[in-house]
Amino acid sequence: MKKDVVVIGAGAAGMMCAMEAGKRGRSVLLVDHASKLAEKIRISGGGRCNFTNRHTVPENFLSQNPHFCRSALARFTPRHFIELVEKHRIRYHEKKLGQLFCDEASQQIIDMLRSECEAAGVIFQMPCEVSRIDRDSGNTGFVLETSCSKVMADALVIATGGLSIPQIGASPFGYRIAEQFGINVTALRPALVPLTFAPEQLSAFSGLTGIALDTIVSCNGAHFRENLLITHRGLSGPAILQISSYWRPGDPIHINLLPELDADDWLRDRRHSGVLLSNLLAQHLPRRFAEAWLGAMMGGLPETPVNQYGNKSLRQLAPQLHAWQVIPSGTAGYKKAEVTLGGIDTAELSSKTMESKKVPGLYFVGEVVDVTGQLGGFNFQWAWSSGYAAGQSV
Ligand code: FDA
């Protein structure tokens, strides 16, 4: 079989690239080893797919080259994707902070992409394993051995995503192909992932699983005002998922437990109060958390009335409330991570087309590239924008 373009990976970026190439009249084969189409889209956004973010800017992305994503994001914007969603009469809503979700189900986004691909003449081949990729004899195209057929292609697009959630088909395929062709891959690690703690650090908070707090969480210059969730293994919730992308083993993170207050003023104003300190904190924090936190901070003194603490002890408490320092022992890993940080080195690719500088005709799109979005619809926007960029070039 001979095709103009073969795209490996029928996820978000792969389908976007395939449909755009198809619309330009290219013959396109889309290959995936999974038997179910785009499982990651299906499970995304709690089943409602946070498909983009209205406020997307390059600053929402992490990469060794923070400017790399600019060109693709400018050419295919959230507005373009919203137009597509509206064309397919998919109803959606903004949850918060520009995050757009389907009203009904993520499956609608999958159906939309599939029907756009089919209308553009894209052929799907799945489940299908790619066992070997070589340059053709003229060194301009590619020859692929797959479990379905032997295929020749002028252009090859790798859209196989990252390593998160291996149970639904994630694989290191894209990184291996990069290695085969001498293309650099930056260090990989799980991101948008819960953080874990050693059992002794957790003991004070056992029994608090499920408690959520409004916080500002900071690490290495980044900070996020979002909910934090206590889990049986550590901390999760949007604030922690966001900060996990900036955290490296050994780093402390700081948690502002009272983002709305100046704790120093607040405690000073109440220094003559006969109320128990834990009761005072429970005015702004969940009671059980306030008790456990004070117990951990003050060595079992929470049952003391506020007026029995010296001014000095109260003053020392304020910075702790605004910058509680914790040092995670690790992350919950790729099984729980939403994305993989790092990937194909952007120095190896054209930012306009996603084509390899070393291997003409070879493209990388989506999460496999070293461009990682923050939480909030940015990762799909990168998949659409990078897929579109390659789709215009292949
Ligand atoms: P994607 O993973 O979508 O697709 C890769 C495809 O390649 C898959 O179909 C896979 O089967 C295939 N493949 C892999 N190895 C292969 C091989 N060896 N041979 C053939 N095919 C192979 N983002 C966001 O913006 N909003 C959200 O709401 C969410 N929610 C969310 C929830 C959860 C639980 C997770 C895990 C992730 C998210 N994300 C998200 C992140 C988002 O899903 C992710 O960044 C994009 O799906 C990446 O799109 P890609 O097309 O690059 O990879």
Short mmCIF file of C-alpha atoms and ligand atoms in Angstrom, two decimals:
data_model
loop_
_atom_site.label_atom_id
_atom_site.label_comp_id
_atom_site.label_asym_id
_atom_site.label_seq_id
_atom_site.Cartn_x
_atom_site.Cartn_y
_atom_site.Cartn_z
CA MET A 1 0.00 0.00 0.00
CA LYS A 2 1.25 3.49 -0.80
CA LYS A 3 -0.02 6.63 0.99
CA ASP A 4 1.02 10.25 0.98
CA VAL A 5 0.86 10.33 4.77
CA VAL A 6 0.83 7.76 7.56
CA VAL A 7 -0.10 9.02 11.02
CA ILE A 8 0.72 6.68 13.93
CA GLY A 9 -1.56 7.31 16.93
CA ALA A 10 -5.28 8.03 16.47
CA GLY A 11 -5.62 10.25 19.53
CA ALA A 12 -6.27 13.96 19.73
CA ALA A 13 -3.25 15.22 17.78
CA GLY A 14 -3.20 12.34 15.30
CA MET A 15 -6.84 12.74 14.27
CA MET A 16 -6.48 16.52 13.94
CA CYS A 17 -3.39 16.10 11.75
CA ALA A 18 -4.96 13.35 9.63
CA MET A 19 -8.17 15.29 8.93
CA GLU A 20 -6.29 18.45 7.97
CA ALA A 21 -3.96 16.54 5.64
CA GLY A 22 -6.99 14.74 4.16
CA LYS A 23 -8.75 18.05 3.53
CA ARG A 24 -5.72 19.15 1.53
CA GLY A 25 -6.20 16.16 -0.75
CA ARG A 26 -3.48 13.94 0.75
CA SER A 27 -4.14 10.23 1.00
CA VAL A 28 -3.87 9.47 4.72
CA LEU A 29 -3.65 6.25 6.72
CA LEU A 30 -4.19 6.54 10.47
CA VAL A 31 -2.80 3.60 12.45
CA ASP A 32 -3.33 2.82 16.14
CA HIS A 33 -2.50 -0.24 18.21
CA ALA A 34 -5.57 0.18 20.43
CA SER A 35 -8.88 -1.43 19.58
CA LYS A 36 -10.93 1.49 20.96
CA LEU A 37 -10.55 4.91 19.41
CA ALA A 38 -9.10 7.81 21.47
CA GLU A 39 -9.60 6.40 24.94
CA LYS A 40 -7.76 9.33 26.49
CA ILE A 41 -10.24 11.79 25.08
CA ARG A 42 -13.06 9.59 26.37
CA ILE A 43 -11.80 9.56 29.99
CA SER A 44 -10.69 13.20 29.95
CA GLY A 45 -12.30 15.93 32.00
CA GLY A 46 -14.16 13.39 34.13
CA GLY A 47 -15.89 12.05 30.98
CA ARG A 48 -16.80 15.52 29.68
CA CYS A 49 -13.47 16.45 27.99
CA ASN A 50 -12.09 19.85 28.90
CA PHE A 51 -11.35 20.32 25.19
CA THR A 52 -9.73 23.76 25.29
CA ASN A 53 -9.19 26.87 27.35
CA ARG A 54 -10.43 30.22 26.07
CA HIS A 55 -7.48 32.05 27.67
CA THR A 56 -4.69 29.90 26.18
CA VAL A 57 -1.35 31.71 25.97
CA PRO A 58 2.17 30.30 25.50
CA GLU A 59 2.82 30.92 29.22
CA ASN A 60 0.44 28.03 29.99
CA PHE A 61 3.03 25.56 28.67
CA LEU A 62 6.25 24.07 30.03
CA SER A 63 9.08 23.24 27.65
CA GLN A 64 12.85 23.59 27.45
CA ASN A 65 12.04 26.22 24.83
CA PRO A 66 9.01 28.13 26.11
CA HIS A 67 8.66 29.98 22.78
CA PHE A 68 8.38 26.86 20.64
CA CYS A 69 4.59 26.53 21.01
CA ARG A 70 3.84 30.13 19.92
CA SER A 71 3.60 29.64 16.18
CA ALA A 72 1.28 26.59 16.25
CA LEU A 73 -0.94 28.10 18.96
CA ALA A 74 -1.31 31.29 16.93
CA ARG A 75 -2.31 29.44 13.76
CA PHE A 76 -4.91 27.17 15.34
CA THR A 77 -6.43 28.88 18.34
CA PRO A 78 -9.11 27.85 20.87
CA ARG A 79 -11.57 29.86 18.71
CA HIS A 80 -10.89 27.56 15.75
CA PHE A 81 -11.60 24.47 17.81
CA ILE A 82 -14.74 26.03 19.30
CA GLU A 83 -15.97 26.72 15.74
CA LEU A 84 -15.52 23.04 14.93
CA VAL A 85 -17.39 22.01 18.09
CA GLU A 86 -20.22 24.42 17.23
CA LYS A 87 -20.35 23.17 13.62
CA HIS A 88 -21.05 19.71 15.05
CA ARG A 89 -23.70 21.14 17.41
CA ILE A 90 -21.91 19.87 20.49
CA ARG A 91 -23.16 21.78 23.48
CA TYR A 92 -20.52 22.98 25.93
CA HIS A 93 -20.03 25.23 28.93
CA GLU A 94 -17.27 27.13 30.70
CA LYS A 95 -16.64 25.58 34.11
CA LYS A 96 -14.12 28.12 35.44
CA LEU A 97 -11.01 30.02 34.36
CA GLY A 98 -11.81 29.66 30.63
CA GLN A 99 -12.05 25.84 30.79
CA LEU A 100 -14.56 24.53 28.20
CA PHE A 101 -16.25 21.16 28.75
CA CYS A 102 -18.88 19.19 26.80
CA ASP A 103 -22.32 19.41 28.39
CA GLU A 104 -22.89 15.72 27.68
CA ALA A 105 -19.93 13.42 26.98
CA SER A 106 -16.36 13.34 25.68
CA GLN A 107 -17.50 10.75 23.16
CA GLN A 108 -18.99 13.64 21.17
CA ILE A 109 -15.50 15.05 20.56
CA ILE A 110 -14.27 11.62 19.43
CA ASP A 111 -17.27 11.24 17.08
CA MET A 112 -16.66 14.73 15.72
CA LEU A 113 -12.99 14.03 14.94
CA ARG A 114 -13.79 10.64 13.45
CA SER A 115 -16.45 12.07 11.16
CA GLU A 116 -14.16 14.93 10.07
CA CYS A 117 -11.45 12.36 9.27
CA GLU A 118 -13.87 10.16 7.34
CA ALA A 119 -15.20 13.14 5.38
CA ALA A 120 -11.59 13.96 4.46
CA GLY A 121 -11.03 10.41 3.21
CA VAL A 122 -8.73 9.28 6.05
CA ILE A 123 -8.47 5.48 6.33
CA PHE A 124 -8.34 4.09 9.90
CA GLN A 125 -6.38 0.91 10.55
CA MET A 126 -6.76 -0.33 14.13
CA PRO A 127 -5.86 -2.34 16.09
CA CYS A 128 -2.61 -2.44 14.21
CA GLU A 129 0.96 -2.74 15.53
CA VAL A 130 3.86 -1.04 13.76
CA SER A 131 6.83 -3.37 14.05
CA ARG A 132 9.41 -1.59 11.91
CA ILE A 133 10.04 1.75 10.22
CA ASP A 134 12.78 2.36 7.64
CA ARG A 135 13.69 5.05 5.15
CA ASP A 136 12.78 4.01 1.59
CA SER A 137 15.49 3.28 -0.98
CA GLY A 138 15.46 6.88 -2.26
CA ASN A 139 15.86 8.12 1.33
CA THR A 140 12.91 10.47 0.91
CA GLY A 141 9.93 8.45 2.20
CA PHE A 142 9.29 5.67 4.71
CA VAL A 143 8.50 1.97 4.65
CA LEU A 144 6.45 0.59 7.56
CA GLU A 145 5.96 -3.04 8.52
CA THR A 146 2.74 -3.42 10.47
CA SER A 147 0.59 -6.28 11.70
CA CYS A 148 -1.92 -5.29 9.00
CA SER A 149 0.20 -4.59 5.90
CA LYS A 150 3.38 -3.12 4.50
CA VAL A 151 2.93 0.58 3.84
CA MET A 152 5.00 3.17 1.99
CA ALA A 153 4.53 6.84 2.82
CA ASP A 154 6.05 10.16 1.76
CA ALA A 155 5.44 11.64 5.20
CA LEU A 156 5.24 9.97 8.60
CA VAL A 157 3.62 11.62 11.62
CA ILE A 158 4.25 10.30 15.12
CA ALA A 159 1.28 11.13 17.36
CA THR A 160 1.60 8.38 19.94
CA GLY A 161 1.29 10.62 23.01
CA GLY A 162 3.06 10.24 26.35
CA LEU A 163 3.46 7.55 28.98
CA SER A 164 0.54 8.29 31.29
CA ILE A 165 -2.16 5.67 31.85
CA PRO A 166 -0.42 2.67 30.22
CA GLN A 167 -3.57 0.61 30.98
CA ILE A 168 -5.33 2.36 28.05
CA GLY A 169 -2.60 2.13 25.45
CA ALA A 170 0.15 4.63 26.30
CA SER A 171 3.55 3.44 25.07
CA PRO A 172 7.08 4.80 24.63
CA PHE A 173 6.80 4.24 20.86
CA GLY A 174 7.34 7.88 19.88
CA TYR A 175 10.49 8.22 21.99
CA ARG A 176 11.88 4.97 20.50
CA ILE A 177 11.33 6.23 16.95
CA ALA A 178 13.11 9.46 17.86
CA GLU A 179 16.01 7.41 19.20
CA GLN A 180 16.08 5.28 16.04
CA PHE A 181 16.50 8.41 13.91
CA GLY A 182 19.04 10.07 16.24
CA ILE A 183 16.57 12.70 17.49
CA ASN A 184 17.08 13.93 21.05
CA VAL A 185 14.42 13.33 23.72
CA THR A 186 14.48 15.48 26.88
CA ALA A 187 14.13 13.92 30.34
CA LEU A 188 10.64 12.47 30.92
CA ARG A 189 8.62 12.53 34.13
CA PRO A 190 4.98 12.26 35.18
CA ALA A 191 3.19 15.60 35.53
CA LEU A 192 -0.27 16.81 36.56
CA VAL A 193 0.05 14.02 39.09
CA PRO A 194 -0.79 13.56 42.81
CA LEU A 195 2.13 13.92 45.22
CA THR A 196 2.88 11.21 47.76
CA PHE A 197 4.38 11.36 51.27
CA ALA A 198 6.23 9.00 53.55
CA PRO A 199 3.89 7.23 56.03
CA GLU A 200 5.41 9.08 59.02
CA GLN A 201 4.65 12.45 57.40
CA LEU A 202 1.09 11.36 56.76
CA SER A 203 0.29 9.93 60.18
CA ALA A 204 -1.03 13.25 61.57
CA PHE A 205 -3.44 13.51 58.64
CA SER A 206 -4.69 9.93 58.48
CA GLY A 207 -8.45 9.87 58.60
CA LEU A 208 -8.72 13.18 56.73
CA THR A 209 -8.95 11.61 53.26
CA GLY A 210 -11.37 13.52 51.07
CA ILE A 211 -11.01 16.89 52.82
CA ALA A 212 -10.59 19.75 50.33
CA LEU A 213 -9.03 23.15 51.08
CA ASP A 214 -8.90 26.39 49.13
CA THR A 215 -5.15 27.14 48.94
CA ILE A 216 -2.34 28.82 47.08
CA VAL A 217 0.35 26.21 46.43
CA SER A 218 3.86 27.32 45.38
CA CYS A 219 7.04 25.64 44.20
CA ASN A 220 10.05 26.82 42.22
CA GLY A 221 8.53 30.17 41.30
CA ALA A 222 5.12 28.83 40.19
CA HIS A 223 1.95 29.24 42.25
CA PHE A 224 -1.68 28.22 41.83
CA ARG A 225 -4.84 29.23 43.67
CA GLU A 226 -7.01 26.11 43.53
CA ASN A 227 -8.38 23.35 45.72
CA LEU A 228 -6.07 20.90 47.45
CA LEU A 229 -7.36 17.44 48.32
CA ILE A 230 -6.08 15.13 51.06
CA THR A 231 -5.79 11.53 49.87
CA HIS A 232 -4.74 8.33 51.60
CA ARG A 233 -1.30 8.55 49.95
CA GLY A 234 -0.71 12.29 50.15
CA LEU A 235 -2.06 15.33 48.35
CA SER A 236 -4.02 15.79 45.16
CA GLY A 237 -6.63 18.17 43.73
CA PRO A 238 -6.09 20.81 41.04
CA ALA A 239 -3.61 22.91 43.07
CA ILE A 240 -1.34 19.90 43.62
CA LEU A 241 -1.68 18.55 40.07
CA GLN A 242 -0.66 21.97 38.75
CA ILE A 243 2.34 22.35 41.06
CA SER A 244 3.51 18.76 40.41
CA SER A 245 4.70 19.88 36.97
CA TYR A 246 7.12 22.33 38.63
CA TRP A 247 8.20 20.05 41.48
CA ARG A 248 11.37 17.97 41.41
CA PRO A 249 12.35 15.26 43.93
CA GLY A 250 13.63 16.82 47.15
CA ASP A 251 12.01 20.23 46.58
CA PRO A 252 9.72 21.65 49.26
CA ILE A 253 6.29 22.96 48.33
CA HIS A 254 4.60 25.77 50.25
CA ILE A 255 0.90 25.84 50.96
CA ASN A 256 -0.97 28.99 51.89
CA LEU A 257 -3.87 27.66 53.96
CA LEU A 258 -5.52 31.05 54.43
CA PRO A 259 -5.27 32.80 51.07
CA GLU A 260 -8.04 35.29 51.94
CA LEU A 261 -6.55 36.50 55.25
CA ASP A 262 -3.57 38.24 56.72
CA ALA A 263 -3.02 35.61 59.43
CA ASP A 264 -0.67 37.84 61.42
CA ASP A 265 -3.29 40.62 61.79
CA TRP A 266 -6.08 38.13 62.33
CA LEU A 267 -4.31 36.28 65.17
CA ARG A 268 -3.07 39.52 66.78
CA ASP A 269 -6.62 40.92 66.87
CA ARG A 270 -7.76 37.79 68.69
CA ARG A 271 -4.81 37.32 71.04
CA HIS A 272 -6.98 37.99 74.15
CA SER A 273 -9.68 35.51 73.09
CA GLY A 274 -10.52 32.57 75.35
CA VAL A 275 -11.52 30.43 72.36
CA LEU A 276 -9.49 27.27 71.69
CA LEU A 277 -6.97 27.88 68.94
CA SER A 278 -8.35 24.94 66.98
CA ASN A 279 -11.83 26.49 67.15
CA LEU A 280 -10.45 29.78 65.92
CA LEU A 281 -8.76 28.12 62.93
CA ALA A 282 -11.93 26.12 62.28
CA GLN A 283 -13.59 29.43 61.35
CA HIS A 284 -11.54 29.31 58.14
CA LEU A 285 -10.45 25.67 57.76
CA PRO A 286 -12.31 22.35 58.00
CA ARG A 287 -12.39 21.56 61.75
CA ARG A 288 -10.76 18.12 61.57
CA PHE A 289 -7.98 19.47 59.40
CA ALA A 290 -7.42 22.46 61.74
CA GLU A 291 -7.05 20.11 64.71
CA ALA A 292 -4.69 17.72 62.93
CA TRP A 293 -2.60 20.53 61.46
CA LEU A 294 -2.23 22.32 64.80
CA GLY A 295 -1.35 19.03 66.45
CA ALA A 296 1.42 18.49 63.91
CA MET A 297 2.68 22.11 64.08
CA MET A 298 2.48 22.72 67.81
CA GLY A 299 3.18 19.33 69.25
CA GLY A 300 -0.24 18.56 70.70
CA LEU A 301 -1.21 22.00 72.09
CA PRO A 302 -4.33 22.71 70.02
CA GLU A 303 -6.67 22.40 72.96
CA THR A 304 -5.20 25.52 74.52
CA PRO A 305 -7.19 28.81 74.48
CA VAL A 306 -5.68 31.50 72.28
CA ASN A 307 -4.96 33.87 75.20
CA GLN A 308 -2.64 31.29 76.75
CA TYR A 309 -0.28 31.31 73.80
CA GLY A 310 2.40 33.94 74.04
CA ASN A 311 2.46 36.67 71.38
CA LYS A 312 5.64 35.07 70.06
CA SER A 313 4.00 31.65 69.50
CA LEU A 314 1.04 33.26 67.75
CA ARG A 315 3.37 35.34 65.58
CA GLN A 316 5.28 32.17 64.62
CA LEU A 317 2.06 30.48 63.58
CA ALA A 318 1.09 33.10 60.98
CA PRO A 319 3.89 32.35 58.48
CA GLN A 320 3.21 28.64 58.89
CA LEU A 321 -0.42 29.19 57.94
CA HIS A 322 0.61 31.17 54.87
CA ALA A 323 3.54 28.97 53.85
CA TRP A 324 3.15 25.52 55.34
CA GLN A 325 6.18 23.66 54.03
CA VAL A 326 5.90 20.03 53.00
CA ILE A 327 8.40 17.85 51.16
CA PRO A 328 6.72 15.16 49.05
CA SER A 329 8.50 11.82 48.86
CA GLY A 330 7.43 11.27 45.24
CA THR A 331 4.55 11.25 42.79
CA ALA A 332 1.81 8.74 42.12
CA GLY A 333 3.58 7.97 38.80
CA TYR A 334 2.39 7.43 35.24
CA LYS A 335 -0.57 5.33 36.37
CA LYS A 336 -2.19 8.45 37.81
CA ALA A 337 -0.50 11.25 35.86
CA GLU A 338 -2.49 13.20 33.27
CA VAL A 339 0.55 13.93 31.14
CA THR A 340 4.25 13.30 30.53
CA LEU A 341 6.56 16.25 30.99
CA GLY A 342 9.42 16.40 28.46
CA GLY A 343 9.58 14.61 25.13
CA ILE A 344 10.95 15.16 21.64
CA ASP A 345 13.43 18.02 21.98
CA THR A 346 11.86 21.07 20.36
CA ALA A 347 15.31 22.09 19.05
CA GLU A 348 14.95 19.10 16.68
CA LEU A 349 11.65 20.32 15.15
CA SER A 350 10.34 23.20 13.06
CA SER A 351 7.95 25.19 15.24
CA LYS A 352 5.86 26.00 12.14
CA THR A 353 5.37 22.47 10.84
CA MET A 354 6.54 20.04 13.58
CA GLU A 355 8.83 18.42 10.98
CA SER A 356 12.15 16.99 12.10
CA LYS A 357 15.08 19.14 11.04
CA LYS A 358 17.29 16.04 10.69
CA VAL A 359 14.84 13.68 9.01
CA PRO A 360 12.72 15.45 6.37
CA GLY A 361 9.25 13.96 6.12
CA LEU A 362 9.16 12.84 9.77
CA TYR A 363 6.84 14.81 12.07
CA PHE A 364 6.03 14.68 15.81
CA VAL A 365 2.79 16.17 17.20
CA GLY A 366 0.92 16.34 20.50
CA GLU A 367 2.08 15.19 23.88
CA VAL A 368 5.08 13.22 22.57
CA VAL A 369 6.76 16.62 21.99
CA ASP A 370 8.44 18.50 24.85
CA VAL A 371 5.49 20.89 25.26
CA THR A 372 3.32 20.27 28.33
CA GLY A 373 0.26 22.29 29.23
CA GLN A 374 -0.97 23.27 32.64
CA LEU A 375 -4.25 21.79 33.85
CA GLY A 376 -7.35 23.30 32.27
CA GLY A 377 -7.73 22.25 28.62
CA PHE A 378 -4.27 23.37 27.51
CA ASN A 379 -2.97 19.89 26.66
CA PHE A 380 -5.77 19.28 24.19
CA GLN A 381 -5.24 22.73 22.71
CA TRP A 382 -1.60 21.80 22.12
CA ALA A 383 -2.71 18.53 20.50
CA TRP A 384 -5.10 20.41 18.16
CA SER A 385 -2.62 23.20 17.34
CA SER A 386 0.41 20.98 16.73
CA GLY A 387 -1.70 18.45 14.80
CA TYR A 388 -3.08 21.25 12.64
CA ALA A 389 0.43 22.65 11.98
CA ALA A 390 1.69 19.30 10.73
CA GLY A 391 -1.54 18.66 8.82
CA GLN A 392 -0.88 21.81 6.73
CA SER A 393 2.63 20.66 5.84
CA VAL A 394 2.65 16.89 5.25
P1 FDA B 1 -3.15 10.61 22.96
O1 FDA B 1 -2.68 9.90 24.16
O2 FDA B 1 -4.45 11.28 22.96
O3 FDA B 1 -3.14 9.61 21.72
C1 FDA B 1 -2.06 8.76 21.46
C2 FDA B 1 -2.57 7.60 20.62
O4 FDA B 1 -1.44 6.84 20.20
C3 FDA B 1 -3.46 6.66 21.41
O5 FDA B 1 -4.64 6.41 20.68
C4 FDA B 1 -2.63 5.38 21.57
O6 FDA B 1 -3.42 4.20 21.55
C5 FDA B 1 -1.73 5.47 20.36
N1 FDA B 1 -0.48 4.73 20.50
C6 FDA B 1 0.35 4.75 21.57
N2 FDA B 1 1.38 3.91 21.34
C7 FDA B 1 1.18 3.37 20.09
C8 FDA B 1 1.89 2.43 19.32
N3 FDA B 1 3.01 1.83 19.78
N4 FDA B 1 1.40 2.09 18.10
C9 FDA B 1 0.24 2.64 17.65
N5 FDA B 1 -0.49 3.53 18.35
C10 FDA B 1 -0.01 3.89 19.56
N6 FDA B 1 -6.08 17.34 28.67
C11 FDA B 1 -6.89 18.40 28.50
O7 FDA B 1 -6.53 19.35 27.81
N7 FDA B 1 -8.14 18.41 29.08
C12 FDA B 1 -8.59 17.37 29.85
O8 FDA B 1 -9.76 17.38 30.30
C13 FDA B 1 -7.71 16.28 30.08
N8 FDA B 1 -8.09 15.28 30.90
C14 FDA B 1 -7.26 14.20 31.07
C15 FDA B 1 -7.65 13.17 31.93
C16 FDA B 1 -6.83 12.06 32.09
C17 FDA B 1 -7.24 10.97 33.06
C18 FDA B 1 -5.61 11.98 31.36
C19 FDA B 1 -4.73 10.77 31.48
C20 FDA B 1 -5.23 13.01 30.53
C21 FDA B 1 -6.02 14.14 30.37
N9 FDA B 1 -5.64 15.20 29.56
C22 FDA B 1 -6.48 16.27 29.43
C23 FDA B 1 -4.39 15.14 28.77
C24 FDA B 1 -4.73 14.78 27.30
O9 FDA B 1 -5.56 13.63 27.31
C25 FDA B 1 -3.47 14.49 26.50
O10 FDA B 1 -2.53 15.51 26.67
C26 FDA B 1 -3.83 14.35 25.02
O11 FDA B 1 -4.71 13.26 24.84
C27 FDA B 1 -2.59 14.15 24.18
O12 FDA B 1 -2.99 13.94 22.86
P2 FDA B 1 -2.08 13.05 21.88
O13 FDA B 1 -2.85 12.90 20.63
O14 FDA B 1 -0.70 13.58 21.83
O15 FDA B 1 -1.98 11.64 22.62
#
